[in-house]
Coordinates of C-alpha atoms in Angstrom, one line a residue:
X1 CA 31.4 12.9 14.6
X2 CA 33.8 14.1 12.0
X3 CA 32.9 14.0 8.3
X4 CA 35.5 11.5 7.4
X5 CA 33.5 9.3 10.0
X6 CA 30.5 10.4 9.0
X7 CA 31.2 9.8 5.2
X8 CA 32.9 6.1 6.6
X9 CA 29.8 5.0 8.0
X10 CA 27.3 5.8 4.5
X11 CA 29.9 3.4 3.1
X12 CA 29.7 0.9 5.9
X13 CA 25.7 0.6 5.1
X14 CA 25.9 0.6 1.0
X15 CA 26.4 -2.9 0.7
X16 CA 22.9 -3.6 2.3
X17 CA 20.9 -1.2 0.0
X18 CA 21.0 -4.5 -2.2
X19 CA 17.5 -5.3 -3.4
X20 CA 16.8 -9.1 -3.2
X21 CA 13.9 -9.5 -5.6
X22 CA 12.7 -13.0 -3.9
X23 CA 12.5 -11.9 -0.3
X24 CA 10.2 -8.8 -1.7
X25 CA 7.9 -11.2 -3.3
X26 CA 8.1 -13.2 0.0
X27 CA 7.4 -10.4 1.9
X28 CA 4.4 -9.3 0.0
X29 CA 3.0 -12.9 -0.4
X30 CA 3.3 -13.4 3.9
X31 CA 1.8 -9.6 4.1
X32 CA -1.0 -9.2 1.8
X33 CA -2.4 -13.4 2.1
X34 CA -2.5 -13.1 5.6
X35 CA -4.5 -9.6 5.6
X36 CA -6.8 -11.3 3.3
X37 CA -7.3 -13.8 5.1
X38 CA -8.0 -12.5 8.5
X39 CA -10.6 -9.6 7.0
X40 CA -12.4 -12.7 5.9
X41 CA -12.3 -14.7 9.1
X42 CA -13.6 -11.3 10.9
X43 CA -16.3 -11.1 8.9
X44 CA -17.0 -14.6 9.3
X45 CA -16.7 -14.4 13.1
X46 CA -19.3 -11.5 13.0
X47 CA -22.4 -14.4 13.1
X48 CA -20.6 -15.8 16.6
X49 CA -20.0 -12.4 18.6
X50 CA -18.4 -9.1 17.7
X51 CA -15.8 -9.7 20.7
X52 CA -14.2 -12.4 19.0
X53 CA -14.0 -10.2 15.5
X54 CA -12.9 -7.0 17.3
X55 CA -9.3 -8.8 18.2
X56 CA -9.2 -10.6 14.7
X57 CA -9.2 -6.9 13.6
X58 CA -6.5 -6.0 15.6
X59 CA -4.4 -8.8 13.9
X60 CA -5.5 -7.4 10.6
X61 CA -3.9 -3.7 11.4
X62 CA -0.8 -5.0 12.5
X63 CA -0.6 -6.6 8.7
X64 CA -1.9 -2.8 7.0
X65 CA 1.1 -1.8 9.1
X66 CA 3.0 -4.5 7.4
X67 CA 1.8 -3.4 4.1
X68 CA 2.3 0.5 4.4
X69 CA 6.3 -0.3 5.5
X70 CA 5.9 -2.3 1.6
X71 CA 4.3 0.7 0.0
X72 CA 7.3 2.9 1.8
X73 CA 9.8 1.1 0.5
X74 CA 8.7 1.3 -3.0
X75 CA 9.1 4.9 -2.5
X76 CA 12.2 4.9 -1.9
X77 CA 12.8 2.9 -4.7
X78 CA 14.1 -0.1 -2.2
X79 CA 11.6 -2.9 -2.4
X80 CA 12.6 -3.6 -6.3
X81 CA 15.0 -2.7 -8.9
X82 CA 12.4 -1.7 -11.3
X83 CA 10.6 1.9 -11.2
X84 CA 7.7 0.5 -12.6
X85 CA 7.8 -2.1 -9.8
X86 CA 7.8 0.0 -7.3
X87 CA 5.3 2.5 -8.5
X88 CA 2.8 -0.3 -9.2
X89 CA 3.2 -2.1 -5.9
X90 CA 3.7 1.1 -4.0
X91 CA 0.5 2.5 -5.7
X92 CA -1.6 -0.9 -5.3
X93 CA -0.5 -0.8 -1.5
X94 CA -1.6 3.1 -1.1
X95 CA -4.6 2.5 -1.7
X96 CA -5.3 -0.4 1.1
X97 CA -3.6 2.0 3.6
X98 CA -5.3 4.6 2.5
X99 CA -2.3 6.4 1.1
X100 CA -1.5 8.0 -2.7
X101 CA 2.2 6.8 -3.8
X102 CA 3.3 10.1 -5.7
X103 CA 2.4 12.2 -3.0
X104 CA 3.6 10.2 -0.3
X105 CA 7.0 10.3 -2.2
X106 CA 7.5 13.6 -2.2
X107 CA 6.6 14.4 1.0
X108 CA 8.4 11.3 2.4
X109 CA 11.4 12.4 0.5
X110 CA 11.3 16.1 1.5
X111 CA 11.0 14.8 5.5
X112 CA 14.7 12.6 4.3
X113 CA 16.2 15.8 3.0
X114 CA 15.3 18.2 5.6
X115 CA 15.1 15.9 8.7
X116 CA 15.7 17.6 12.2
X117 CA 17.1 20.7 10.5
X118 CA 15.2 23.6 12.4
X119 CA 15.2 26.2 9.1
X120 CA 13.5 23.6 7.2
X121 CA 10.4 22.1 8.6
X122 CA 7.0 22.1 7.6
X123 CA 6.7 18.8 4.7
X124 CA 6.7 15.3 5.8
X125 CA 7.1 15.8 9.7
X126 CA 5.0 16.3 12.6
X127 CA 4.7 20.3 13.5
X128 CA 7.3 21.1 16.2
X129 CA 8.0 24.6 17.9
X130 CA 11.1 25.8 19.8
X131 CA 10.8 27.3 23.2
X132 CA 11.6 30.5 21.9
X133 CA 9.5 30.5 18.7
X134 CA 6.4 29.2 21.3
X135 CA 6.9 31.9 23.7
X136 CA 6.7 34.8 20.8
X137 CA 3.7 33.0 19.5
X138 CA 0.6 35.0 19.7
X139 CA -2.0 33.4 21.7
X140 CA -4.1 32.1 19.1
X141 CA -1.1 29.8 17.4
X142 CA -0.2 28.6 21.2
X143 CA -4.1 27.2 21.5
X144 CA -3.4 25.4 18.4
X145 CA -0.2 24.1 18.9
X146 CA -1.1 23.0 22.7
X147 CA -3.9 21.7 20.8
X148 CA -2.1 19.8 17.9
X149 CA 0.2 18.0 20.2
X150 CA -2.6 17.0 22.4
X151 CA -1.9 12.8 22.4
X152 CA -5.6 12.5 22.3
X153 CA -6.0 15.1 19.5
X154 CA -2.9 13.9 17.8
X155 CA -3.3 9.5 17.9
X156 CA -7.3 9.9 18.7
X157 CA -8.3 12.1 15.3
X158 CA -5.0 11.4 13.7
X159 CA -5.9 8.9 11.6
X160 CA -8.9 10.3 10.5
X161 CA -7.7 13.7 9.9
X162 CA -5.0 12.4 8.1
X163 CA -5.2 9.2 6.2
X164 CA -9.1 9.4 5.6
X165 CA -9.4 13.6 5.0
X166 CA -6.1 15.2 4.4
X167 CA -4.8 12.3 1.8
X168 CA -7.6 12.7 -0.2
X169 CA -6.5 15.9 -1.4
X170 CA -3.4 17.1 -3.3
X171 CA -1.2 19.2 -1.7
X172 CA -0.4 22.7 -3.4
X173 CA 1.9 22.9 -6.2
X174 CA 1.5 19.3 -7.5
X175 CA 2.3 18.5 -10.4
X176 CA 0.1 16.5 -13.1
X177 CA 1.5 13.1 -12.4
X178 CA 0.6 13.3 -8.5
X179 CA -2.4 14.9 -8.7
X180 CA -3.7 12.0 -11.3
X181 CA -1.9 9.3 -8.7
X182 CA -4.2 11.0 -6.4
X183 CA -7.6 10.9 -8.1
X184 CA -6.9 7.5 -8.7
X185 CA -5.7 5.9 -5.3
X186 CA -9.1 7.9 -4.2
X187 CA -11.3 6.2 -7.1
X188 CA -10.0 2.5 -6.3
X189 CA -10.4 3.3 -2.5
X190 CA -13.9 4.1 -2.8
X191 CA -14.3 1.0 -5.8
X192 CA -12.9 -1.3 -3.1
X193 CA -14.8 -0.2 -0.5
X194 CA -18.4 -0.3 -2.6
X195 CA -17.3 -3.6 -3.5
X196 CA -16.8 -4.9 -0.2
X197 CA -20.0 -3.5 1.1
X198 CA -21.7 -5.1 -1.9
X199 CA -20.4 -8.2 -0.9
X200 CA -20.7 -8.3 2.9
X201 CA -22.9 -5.5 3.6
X202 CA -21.9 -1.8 4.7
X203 CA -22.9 -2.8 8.0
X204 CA -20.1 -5.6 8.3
X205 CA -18.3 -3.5 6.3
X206 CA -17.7 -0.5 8.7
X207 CA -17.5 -3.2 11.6
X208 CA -14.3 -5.3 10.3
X209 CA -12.9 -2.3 8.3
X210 CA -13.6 0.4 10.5
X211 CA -11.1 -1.1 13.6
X212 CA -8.5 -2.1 11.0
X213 CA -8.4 1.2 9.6
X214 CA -8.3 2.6 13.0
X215 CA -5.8 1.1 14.5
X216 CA -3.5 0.5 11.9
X217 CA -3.3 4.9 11.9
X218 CA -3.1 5.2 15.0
X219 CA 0.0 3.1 15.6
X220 CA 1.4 4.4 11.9
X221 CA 1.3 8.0 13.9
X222 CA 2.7 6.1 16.9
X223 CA 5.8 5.1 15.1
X224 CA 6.5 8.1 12.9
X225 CA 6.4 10.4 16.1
X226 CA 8.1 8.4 18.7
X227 CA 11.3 8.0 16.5
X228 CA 12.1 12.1 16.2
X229 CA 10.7 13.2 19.2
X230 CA 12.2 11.5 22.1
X231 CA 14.2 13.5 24.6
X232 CA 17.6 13.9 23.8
X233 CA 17.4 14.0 19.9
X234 CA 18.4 16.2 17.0
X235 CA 17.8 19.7 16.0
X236 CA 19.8 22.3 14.4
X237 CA 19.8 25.4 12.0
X238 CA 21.0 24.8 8.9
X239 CA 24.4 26.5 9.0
X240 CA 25.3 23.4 11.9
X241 CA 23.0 21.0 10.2
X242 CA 24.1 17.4 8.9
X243 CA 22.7 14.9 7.6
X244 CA 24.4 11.8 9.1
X245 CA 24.3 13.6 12.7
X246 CA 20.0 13.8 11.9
X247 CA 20.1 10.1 10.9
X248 CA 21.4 8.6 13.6
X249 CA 20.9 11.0 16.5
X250 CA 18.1 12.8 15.1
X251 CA 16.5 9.2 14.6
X252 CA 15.7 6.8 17.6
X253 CA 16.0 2.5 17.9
X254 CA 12.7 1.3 18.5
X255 CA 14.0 -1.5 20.0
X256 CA 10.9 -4.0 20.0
X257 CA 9.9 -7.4 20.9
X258 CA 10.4 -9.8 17.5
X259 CA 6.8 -10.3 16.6
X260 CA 6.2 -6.4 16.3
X261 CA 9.7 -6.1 14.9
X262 CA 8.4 -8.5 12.2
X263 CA 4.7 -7.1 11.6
X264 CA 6.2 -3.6 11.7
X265 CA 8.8 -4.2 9.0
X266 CA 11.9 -3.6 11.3
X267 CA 11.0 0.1 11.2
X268 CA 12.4 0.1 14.7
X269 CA 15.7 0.6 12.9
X270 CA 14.8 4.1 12.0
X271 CA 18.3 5.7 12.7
X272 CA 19.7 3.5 9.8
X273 CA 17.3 3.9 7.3
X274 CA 17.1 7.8 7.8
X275 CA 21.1 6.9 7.2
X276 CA 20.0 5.4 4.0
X277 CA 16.8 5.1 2.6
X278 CA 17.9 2.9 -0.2
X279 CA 18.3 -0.5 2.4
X280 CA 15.2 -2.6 2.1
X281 CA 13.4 -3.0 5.1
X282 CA 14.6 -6.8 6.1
X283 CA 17.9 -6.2 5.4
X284 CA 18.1 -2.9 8.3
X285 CA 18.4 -5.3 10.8
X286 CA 22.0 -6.8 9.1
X287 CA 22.9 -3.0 8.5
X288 CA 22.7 -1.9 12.4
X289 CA 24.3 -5.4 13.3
X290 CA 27.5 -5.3 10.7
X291 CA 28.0 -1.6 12.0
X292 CA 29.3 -0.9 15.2
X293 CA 28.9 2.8 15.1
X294 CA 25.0 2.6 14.7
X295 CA 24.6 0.5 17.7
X296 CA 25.6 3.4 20.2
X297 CA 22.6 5.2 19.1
X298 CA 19.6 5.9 20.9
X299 CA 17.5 3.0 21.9
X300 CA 14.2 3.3 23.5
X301 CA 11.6 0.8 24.1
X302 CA 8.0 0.7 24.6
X303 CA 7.8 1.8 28.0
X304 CA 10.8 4.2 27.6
X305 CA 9.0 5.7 24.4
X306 CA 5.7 6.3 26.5
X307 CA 8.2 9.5 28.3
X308 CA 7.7 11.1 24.5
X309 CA 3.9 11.8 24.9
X310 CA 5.1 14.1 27.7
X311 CA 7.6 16.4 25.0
X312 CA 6.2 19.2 23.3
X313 CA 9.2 21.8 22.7
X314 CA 12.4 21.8 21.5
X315 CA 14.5 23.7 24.0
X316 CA 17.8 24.7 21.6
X317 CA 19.8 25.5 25.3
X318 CA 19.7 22.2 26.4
X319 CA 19.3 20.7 22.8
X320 CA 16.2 18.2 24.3
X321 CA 12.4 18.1 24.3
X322 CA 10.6 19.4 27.5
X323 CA 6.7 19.9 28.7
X324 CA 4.7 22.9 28.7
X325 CA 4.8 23.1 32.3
X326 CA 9.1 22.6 32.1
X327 CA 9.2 25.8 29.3
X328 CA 7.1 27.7 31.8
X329 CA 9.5 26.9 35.0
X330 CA 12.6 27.6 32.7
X331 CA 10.8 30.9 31.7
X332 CA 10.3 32.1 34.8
X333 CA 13.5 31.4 36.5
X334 CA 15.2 33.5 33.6
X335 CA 13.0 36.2 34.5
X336 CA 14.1 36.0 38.6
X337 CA 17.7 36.2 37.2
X338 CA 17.2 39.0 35.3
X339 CA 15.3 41.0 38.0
X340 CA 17.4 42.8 40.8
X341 CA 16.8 45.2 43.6
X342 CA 17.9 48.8 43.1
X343 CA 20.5 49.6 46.1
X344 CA 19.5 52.4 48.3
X345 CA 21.2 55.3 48.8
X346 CA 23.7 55.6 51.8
X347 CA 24.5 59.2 53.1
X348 CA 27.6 59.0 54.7
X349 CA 28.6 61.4 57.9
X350 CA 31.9 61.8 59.5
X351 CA 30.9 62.2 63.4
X352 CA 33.2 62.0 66.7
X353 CA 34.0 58.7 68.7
X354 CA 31.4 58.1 71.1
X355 CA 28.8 60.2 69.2
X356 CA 25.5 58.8 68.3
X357 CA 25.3 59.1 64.3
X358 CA 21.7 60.0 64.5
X359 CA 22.4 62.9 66.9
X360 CA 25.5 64.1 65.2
X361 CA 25.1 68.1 64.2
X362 CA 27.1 69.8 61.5
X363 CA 27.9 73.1 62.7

């Protein structure tokens, strides 16, 4: 793509970073009153049987996922006009996902800046190694990276490693502002929680919340990895890195059925807001259908995304994701080629027709 496309299509999308102030307020009314309203019916449900709360839960994630694509927007600045707005909502919606705003903003916007470009990872993005970086890895960072990008270790203790552990703390080299956003999504998530337990019991408590939590992480890792790390996506060093290339080849279509479109905030759209961050989430879906150029990119679906769990290295030969076991067949086939047998000598004799070279006598 040449830049002159590349700086046509940023165009083609501005008109749709318009924020429309009523459909925000819709959105939070039909996210946040139907959350509410199901984490009472759960715990209401508890007196029947726990198998009928247990899917009421489930319902309930799919609106925290609702509610942390809301709390994304604002940092982006994308859900309203106003700063203030945003950081309010955005830090009124971290804490019921578990989530502190100022952090989450610059990390977010670091993962924006620096998406798919190989010399600059390590904020915001799920840890990836090259072939080539793996295979110089000394064995002790190879166990943890196997480890890492484990599915079970990754979705299984994902969501507790990162939104109930790692979130609580500031990161290094945070400044006053998001370390005090911090302490106090952490102080209104533990306020909120007593309360709840002190109205329902911690017992109930842990049973309606503790699903809702759960699942509402795991599918929030779900989503973030499956639209990076699908087979044929984008990587580069920074000298052939570009931004629009990382948006929309770097970034997937999760093309999905219109219910989870809906509940997950039409995040499937990922390639076009990498493109631009400033489109609010319910106006993607108009930006990737007004723009031809953005509808040729990759679209993967829920069975085609379950190939990612399978991809663990970035092979920069063949610019795609392969296994373990596909690094290790590549490896050793390189190693074959390289290998040759030394020819041996020859002594050459000049001998008489009819004379038997192994009976031939210099004189």
């Amino acid at each position: 793509m040449s830049r002159e496309k590349q700086t046509q299509l940023k165009k083609d999308v501005a008109p749709y970073e318009k924020v429309d102030t009523q459909a925000s307020i819709r959105q939070l009314v039909n996210t946040l009153v139907p959350l509410i309203l199901l984490w009472y019916v759960a715990y209401l449900s508890l007196s029947i049987s726990y198998w009928i709360t247990l899917p009421i839960t489930i319902f309930a994630a799919g609106f925290v996922i609702r509610t942390f694509i809301i709390f994304h927007d604002c940092t982006h600045m994308s859900f309203f006009k106003s700063k203030r707005a945003n950081a309010i909502i955005g830090t009124i919606t971290g804490v019921l996902t578990f989530v502190p705003y100022e952090q989450w903003k610059y990390t977010h916007v670091m993962h924006h800046a620096t998406s798919s470009n190989l010399d600059k990872r390590g904020v915001g993005d799920i840890w990836l190694l090259t072939v080539e970086e793996y295979e110089a890895a000394p064995l002790w960072r190879k166990v943890t990276y196997r480890i890492y990008r484990n599915p079970i270790v990754m979705f299984g203790l994902g969501p507790i490693a990162i939104f109930l552990v790692a979130y609580r703390f500031n990161r290094k080299g945070a400044k006053r502002k998001e370390r005090l956003n911090t302490y106090l999504t952490n102080a209104s998530i533990v306020g909120l929680s007593a309360l709840l337990c002190w109205a329902v019991g911690w017992q109930a408590f842990l049973m309606i919340h503790g699903p809702i939590f759960y699942v509402s992480g795991l599918i929030g890792i779900w989503l973030f990895y499956v639209q990076h790390q699908f087979e044929e996506s984008y990587f580069e060093h920074e000298d052939e890195w570009s931004y629009v290339k990382a948006a929309v080849e770097g970034s997937s279509y999760y093309k999905l059925p219109k219910p989870l479109q809906w509940i997950t905030g039409n995040i499937g759209f990922h390639h076009v807001h990498h493109l631009s961050p400033r489109v609010p989430n319910y106006n993607l879906e108009k930006a990737y259908n007004h723009t031809t150029p953005l509808q040729k990119a990759t679209t993967i679906t829920i069975s085609t995304s379950l190939k990612s769990l399978k991809f663990r290295l970035w092979d920069e030969d063949t610019k795609s994701f392969v296994t373990f076991r596909r690094s290790t067949v590549m490896k050793m086939a390189n190693v074959s080629e390289q290998k040759y047998v030394q020819p041996l000598p020859i002594r050459i004799t000049s001998y008489r027709r009819g004379t038997k070279l192994n009976e031939h006598k210099h004189s």
